[in-house]
Amino acid sequence: MTHAAGGPGSGSGGWRTQPRRGPGGRPYQEPRPIGDLLPQIMRGLRPKNRRGLARIQAAWIAVAGEKTASRSRVTSLEGGVLRIELQSAALKHHLATFRTAELLEELNRRFPEAGVRTLRFVIGKPA
């Protein structure tokens, strides 16, 4: 009885001549203990720019001005988007229409490490 090239008994170690592939055609990886993966997963879930957010919140009066700051509050910074809660739709319109570029410029001048790319104004209940 003869075997096809690469088959059992051919001396090549089995049928496979290509590396094993997993879902999506990616090379197969041996299973790893979940304890080895958790630190990497948790780093990905950790809020980024927490320090940058705290610094922006502390300086918001100087950046936005006392009148605007008293009617707004910075609530989050995720993926370069700074979320700002505002007291009214009129203030939202004013900031979005007339002050976005100025605020972004000042934020990035003071806090370049925070990586603020966009301001998202939402109507809420600022403290």
Short mmCIF file of N, CA and C in Angstrom, two decimals, residues 49-64 74 77 80 82 103-117 119:
data_model
loop_
_atom_site.label_atom_id
_atom_site.label_comp_id
_atom_site.label_asym_id
_atom_site.label_seq_id
_atom_site.Cartn_x
_atom_site.Cartn_y
_atom_site.Cartn_z
N ASN A 49 -6.33 58.61 30.08
CA ASN A 49 -6.30 60.05 30.30
C ASN A 49 -7.01 60.50 31.57
N ARG A 50 -7.05 59.65 32.58
CA ARG A 50 -7.68 60.05 33.84
C ARG A 50 -6.98 61.28 34.40
N ARG A 51 -5.66 61.28 34.36
CA ARG A 51 -4.90 62.42 34.87
C ARG A 51 -5.15 63.65 34.00
N GLY A 52 -5.18 63.47 32.68
CA GLY A 52 -5.46 64.59 31.78
C GLY A 52 -6.84 65.17 32.04
N LEU A 53 -7.83 64.31 32.28
CA LEU A 53 -9.18 64.78 32.57
C LEU A 53 -9.20 65.60 33.85
N ALA A 54 -8.56 65.12 34.89
CA ALA A 54 -8.54 65.84 36.17
C ALA A 54 -7.88 67.21 36.01
N ARG A 55 -6.82 67.28 35.23
CA ARG A 55 -6.14 68.56 35.01
C ARG A 55 -7.03 69.52 34.23
N ILE A 56 -7.73 69.01 33.23
CA ILE A 56 -8.64 69.86 32.45
C ILE A 56 -9.79 70.35 33.33
N GLN A 57 -10.35 69.46 34.15
CA GLN A 57 -11.44 69.86 35.04
C GLN A 57 -10.99 70.97 35.99
N ALA A 58 -9.79 70.82 36.53
CA ALA A 58 -9.27 71.81 37.47
C ALA A 58 -9.03 73.17 36.81
N ALA A 59 -8.72 73.16 35.52
CA ALA A 59 -8.40 74.40 34.82
C ALA A 59 -9.56 74.92 33.97
N TRP A 60 -10.73 74.29 34.05
CA TRP A 60 -11.83 74.65 33.18
C TRP A 60 -12.23 76.13 33.29
N ILE A 61 -12.20 76.71 34.48
CA ILE A 61 -12.56 78.12 34.64
C ILE A 61 -11.60 79.00 33.83
N ALA A 62 -10.31 78.69 33.90
CA ALA A 62 -9.33 79.49 33.16
C ALA A 62 -9.46 79.27 31.65
N VAL A 63 -9.81 78.08 31.24
CA VAL A 63 -9.92 77.78 29.81
C VAL A 63 -11.19 78.38 29.22
N ALA A 64 -12.32 78.15 29.87
CA ALA A 64 -13.61 78.55 29.31
C ALA A 64 -14.08 79.93 29.74
N VAL A 74 -16.88 69.67 32.77
CA VAL A 74 -16.22 68.65 31.97
C VAL A 74 -16.47 67.31 32.67
N LEU A 77 -13.24 62.24 29.20
CA LEU A 77 -12.31 62.34 28.08
C LEU A 77 -12.01 60.92 27.62
N GLY A 80 -9.99 60.98 22.71
CA GLY A 80 -9.80 62.31 22.17
C GLY A 80 -11.04 63.19 22.18
N LEU A 82 -13.66 65.19 24.37
CA LEU A 82 -13.91 65.79 25.68
C LEU A 82 -15.40 66.09 25.77
N LEU A 103 -11.67 77.03 22.20
CA LEU A 103 -11.53 76.13 23.35
C LEU A 103 -10.57 74.98 23.03
N LEU A 104 -10.70 74.39 21.85
CA LEU A 104 -9.79 73.30 21.46
C LEU A 104 -8.34 73.79 21.43
N GLU A 105 -8.13 74.95 20.85
CA GLU A 105 -6.77 75.50 20.78
C GLU A 105 -6.18 75.71 22.17
N GLU A 106 -6.97 76.29 23.07
CA GLU A 106 -6.48 76.55 24.42
C GLU A 106 -6.24 75.24 25.19
N LEU A 107 -7.14 74.28 25.06
CA LEU A 107 -6.97 72.98 25.73
C LEU A 107 -5.70 72.29 25.25
N ASN A 108 -5.47 72.30 23.95
CA ASN A 108 -4.29 71.62 23.42
C ASN A 108 -3.01 72.39 23.68
N ARG A 109 -3.10 73.69 23.85
CA ARG A 109 -1.91 74.47 24.25
C ARG A 109 -1.52 74.13 25.68
N ARG A 110 -2.51 74.06 26.57
CA ARG A 110 -2.25 73.78 27.99
C ARG A 110 -1.99 72.30 28.27
N PHE A 111 -2.68 71.43 27.56
CA PHE A 111 -2.64 70.00 27.86
C PHE A 111 -2.41 69.17 26.60
N PRO A 112 -1.28 69.31 25.94
CA PRO A 112 -1.07 68.56 24.69
C PRO A 112 -1.08 67.04 24.91
N GLU A 113 -0.68 66.61 26.09
CA GLU A 113 -0.64 65.16 26.37
C GLU A 113 -2.02 64.55 26.48
N ALA A 114 -3.05 65.36 26.69
CA ALA A 114 -4.42 64.84 26.82
C ALA A 114 -4.99 64.40 25.48
N GLY A 115 -4.50 64.97 24.39
CA GLY A 115 -4.93 64.55 23.06
C GLY A 115 -6.38 64.87 22.74
N VAL A 116 -6.88 66.02 23.18
CA VAL A 116 -8.27 66.40 22.89
C VAL A 116 -8.39 66.77 21.42
N ARG A 117 -9.25 66.06 20.69
CA ARG A 117 -9.46 66.33 19.26
C ARG A 117 -10.83 66.93 18.99
N LEU A 119 -14.73 68.35 20.87
CA LEU A 119 -15.54 68.69 22.03
C LEU A 119 -16.96 68.21 21.77
#
